[in-house]
PDB file of C-alpha atoms in Angstrom:
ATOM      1  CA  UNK A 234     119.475  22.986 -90.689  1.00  0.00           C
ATOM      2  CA  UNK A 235     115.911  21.813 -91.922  1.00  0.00           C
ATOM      3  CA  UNK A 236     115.883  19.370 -94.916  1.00  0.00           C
ATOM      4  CA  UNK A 237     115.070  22.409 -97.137  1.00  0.00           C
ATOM      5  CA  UNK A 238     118.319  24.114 -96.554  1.00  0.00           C
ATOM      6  CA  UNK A 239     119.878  21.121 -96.727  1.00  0.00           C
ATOM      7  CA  UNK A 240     118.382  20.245-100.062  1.00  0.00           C
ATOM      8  CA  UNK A 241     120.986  21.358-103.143  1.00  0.00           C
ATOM      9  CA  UNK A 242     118.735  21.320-105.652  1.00  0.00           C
ATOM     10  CA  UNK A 243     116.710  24.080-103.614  1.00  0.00           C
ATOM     11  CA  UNK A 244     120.078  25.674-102.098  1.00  0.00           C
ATOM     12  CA  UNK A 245     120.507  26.311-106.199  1.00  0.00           C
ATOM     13  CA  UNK A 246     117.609  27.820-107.378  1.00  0.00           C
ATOM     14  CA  UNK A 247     114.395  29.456-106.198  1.00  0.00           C
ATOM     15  CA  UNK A 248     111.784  28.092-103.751  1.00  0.00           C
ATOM     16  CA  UNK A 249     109.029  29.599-101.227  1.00  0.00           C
ATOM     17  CA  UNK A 250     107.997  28.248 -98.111  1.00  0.00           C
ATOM     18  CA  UNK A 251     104.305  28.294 -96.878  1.00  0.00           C
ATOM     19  CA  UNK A 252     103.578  28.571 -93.475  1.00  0.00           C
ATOM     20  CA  UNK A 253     100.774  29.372 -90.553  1.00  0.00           C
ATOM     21  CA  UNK A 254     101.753  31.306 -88.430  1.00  0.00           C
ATOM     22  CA  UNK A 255     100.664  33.034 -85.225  1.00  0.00           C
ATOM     23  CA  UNK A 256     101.385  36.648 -84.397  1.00  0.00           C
ATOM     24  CA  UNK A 257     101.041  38.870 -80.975  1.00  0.00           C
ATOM     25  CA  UNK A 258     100.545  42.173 -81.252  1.00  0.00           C
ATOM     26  CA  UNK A 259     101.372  44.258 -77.562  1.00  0.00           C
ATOM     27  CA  UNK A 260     100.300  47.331 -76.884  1.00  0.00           C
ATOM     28  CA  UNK A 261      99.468  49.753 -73.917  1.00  0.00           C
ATOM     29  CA  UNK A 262      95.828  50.358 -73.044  1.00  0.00           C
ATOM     30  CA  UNK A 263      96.055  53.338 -71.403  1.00  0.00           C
ATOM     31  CA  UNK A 264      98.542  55.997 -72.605  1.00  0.00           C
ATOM     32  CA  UNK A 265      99.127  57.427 -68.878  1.00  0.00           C
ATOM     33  CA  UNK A 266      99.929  53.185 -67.608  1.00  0.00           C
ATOM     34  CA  UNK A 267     103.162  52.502 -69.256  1.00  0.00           C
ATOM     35  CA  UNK A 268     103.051  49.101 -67.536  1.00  0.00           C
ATOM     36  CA  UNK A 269      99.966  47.514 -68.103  1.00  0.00           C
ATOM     37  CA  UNK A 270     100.183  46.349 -71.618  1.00  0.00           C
ATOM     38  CA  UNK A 271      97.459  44.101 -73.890  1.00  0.00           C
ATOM     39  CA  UNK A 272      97.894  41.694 -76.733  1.00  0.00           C
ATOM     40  CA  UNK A 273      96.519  40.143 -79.542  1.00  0.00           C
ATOM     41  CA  UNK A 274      97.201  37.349 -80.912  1.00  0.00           C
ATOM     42  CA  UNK A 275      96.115  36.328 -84.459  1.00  0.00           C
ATOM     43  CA  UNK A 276      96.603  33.937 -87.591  1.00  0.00           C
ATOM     44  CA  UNK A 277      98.085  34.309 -90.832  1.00  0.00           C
ATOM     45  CA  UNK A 278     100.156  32.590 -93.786  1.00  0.00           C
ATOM     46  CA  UNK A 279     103.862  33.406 -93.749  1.00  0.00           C
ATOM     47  CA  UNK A 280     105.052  33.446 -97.421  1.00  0.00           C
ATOM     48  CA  UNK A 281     108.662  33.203 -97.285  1.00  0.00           C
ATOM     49  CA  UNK A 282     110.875  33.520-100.707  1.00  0.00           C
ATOM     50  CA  UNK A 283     114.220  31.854-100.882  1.00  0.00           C
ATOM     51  CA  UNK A 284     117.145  32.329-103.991  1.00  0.00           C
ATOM     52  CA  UNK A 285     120.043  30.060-103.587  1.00  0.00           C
ATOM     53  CA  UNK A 286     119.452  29.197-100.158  1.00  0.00           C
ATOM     54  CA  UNK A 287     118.831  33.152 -98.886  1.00  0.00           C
ATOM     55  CA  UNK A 288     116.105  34.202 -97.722  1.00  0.00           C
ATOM     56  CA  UNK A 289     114.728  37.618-100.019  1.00  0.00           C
ATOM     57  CA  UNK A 290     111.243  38.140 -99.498  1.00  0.00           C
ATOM     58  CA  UNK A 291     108.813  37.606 -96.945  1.00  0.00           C
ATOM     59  CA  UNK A 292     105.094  38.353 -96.895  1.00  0.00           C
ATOM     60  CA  UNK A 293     102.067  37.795 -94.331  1.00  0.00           C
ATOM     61  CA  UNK A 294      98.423  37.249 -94.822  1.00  0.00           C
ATOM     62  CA  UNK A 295      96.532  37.505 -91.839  1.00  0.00           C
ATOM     63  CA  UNK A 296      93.441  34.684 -91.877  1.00  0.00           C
ATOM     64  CA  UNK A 297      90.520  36.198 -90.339  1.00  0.00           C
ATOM     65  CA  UNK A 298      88.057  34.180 -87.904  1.00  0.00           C
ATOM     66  CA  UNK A 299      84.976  34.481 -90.701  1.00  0.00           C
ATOM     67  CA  UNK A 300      86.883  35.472 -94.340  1.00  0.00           C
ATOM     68  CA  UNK A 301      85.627  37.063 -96.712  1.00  0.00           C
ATOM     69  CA  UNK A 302      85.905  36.294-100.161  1.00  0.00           C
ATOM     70  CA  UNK A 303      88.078  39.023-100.969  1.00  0.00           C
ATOM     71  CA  UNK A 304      90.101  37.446 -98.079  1.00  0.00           C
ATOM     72  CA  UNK A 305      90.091  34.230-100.005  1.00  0.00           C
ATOM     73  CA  UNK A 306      91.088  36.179-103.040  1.00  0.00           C
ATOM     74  CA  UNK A 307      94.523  38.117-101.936  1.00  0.00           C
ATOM     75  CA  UNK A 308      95.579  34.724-100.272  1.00  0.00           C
ATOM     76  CA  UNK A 309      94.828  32.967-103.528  1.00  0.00           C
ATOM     77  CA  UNK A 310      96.828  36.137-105.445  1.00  0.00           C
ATOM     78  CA  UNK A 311      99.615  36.182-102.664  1.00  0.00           C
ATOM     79  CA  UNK A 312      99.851  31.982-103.498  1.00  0.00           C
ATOM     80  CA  UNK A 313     100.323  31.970-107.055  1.00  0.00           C
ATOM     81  CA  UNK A 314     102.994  35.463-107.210  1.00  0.00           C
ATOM     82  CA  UNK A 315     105.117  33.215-105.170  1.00  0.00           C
ATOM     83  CA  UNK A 316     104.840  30.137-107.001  1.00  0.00           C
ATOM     84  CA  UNK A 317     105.457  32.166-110.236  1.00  0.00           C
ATOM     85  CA  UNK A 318     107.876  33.783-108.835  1.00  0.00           C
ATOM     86  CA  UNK A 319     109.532  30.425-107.988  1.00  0.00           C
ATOM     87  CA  UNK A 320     109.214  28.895-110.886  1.00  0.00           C
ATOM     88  CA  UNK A 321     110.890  32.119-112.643  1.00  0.00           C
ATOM     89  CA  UNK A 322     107.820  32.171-115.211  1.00  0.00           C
ATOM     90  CA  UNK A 323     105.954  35.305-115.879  1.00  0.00           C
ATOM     91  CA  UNK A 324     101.697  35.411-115.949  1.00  0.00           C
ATOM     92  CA  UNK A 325     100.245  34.484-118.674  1.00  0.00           C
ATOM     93  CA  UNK A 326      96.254  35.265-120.201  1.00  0.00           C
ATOM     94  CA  UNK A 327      94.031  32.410-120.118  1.00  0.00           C
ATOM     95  CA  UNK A 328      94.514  29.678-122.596  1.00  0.00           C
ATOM     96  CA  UNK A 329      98.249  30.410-123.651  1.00  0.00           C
TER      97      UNK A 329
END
């Protein structure tokens, strides 16, 4: 159990965890070689959403060797859903 599940105050409400995170993709290079399969291996930033200790959402962000700003952009927008979502507060405009 990590000290986040063991936590009550986080086993009782809502709470996201943030991680990087590699991923391998395999696949076959040839569609007549069954057996000689590639990967790829790349970054990203696991968004996981928790509700009394459950896990019940999960989304990934792949980082990209050079990002772009729109890149930078959807992480930043994929960051602050969860931490709304979290903090069970809906957007608000500028300045409220």
């Amino acid at each position: 159990m990590s000290s986040a599940e063991g936590d009550p105050a986080r086993r009782a409400g809502r709470w996201v965890s943030v991680r990087l995170q590699h991923r391998e993709v395999c696949f076959s290079e040839s569609a007549l070689v069954e057996d000689e399969l590639a990967s790829v291996s790349y970054a990203g930033i696991l968004i996981t959403s928790f509700e009394r200790g459950t896990k019940v959402g999960e989304r990934w962000v792949p980082l990209g060797v050079d990002p772009s700003e729109a890149d930078d952009e959807q992480l930043i927008e994929q960051l602050r859903d969860a931490l709304l979502w979290q903090s069970r507060r809906p957007p608000q405009a500028a300045g409220e």
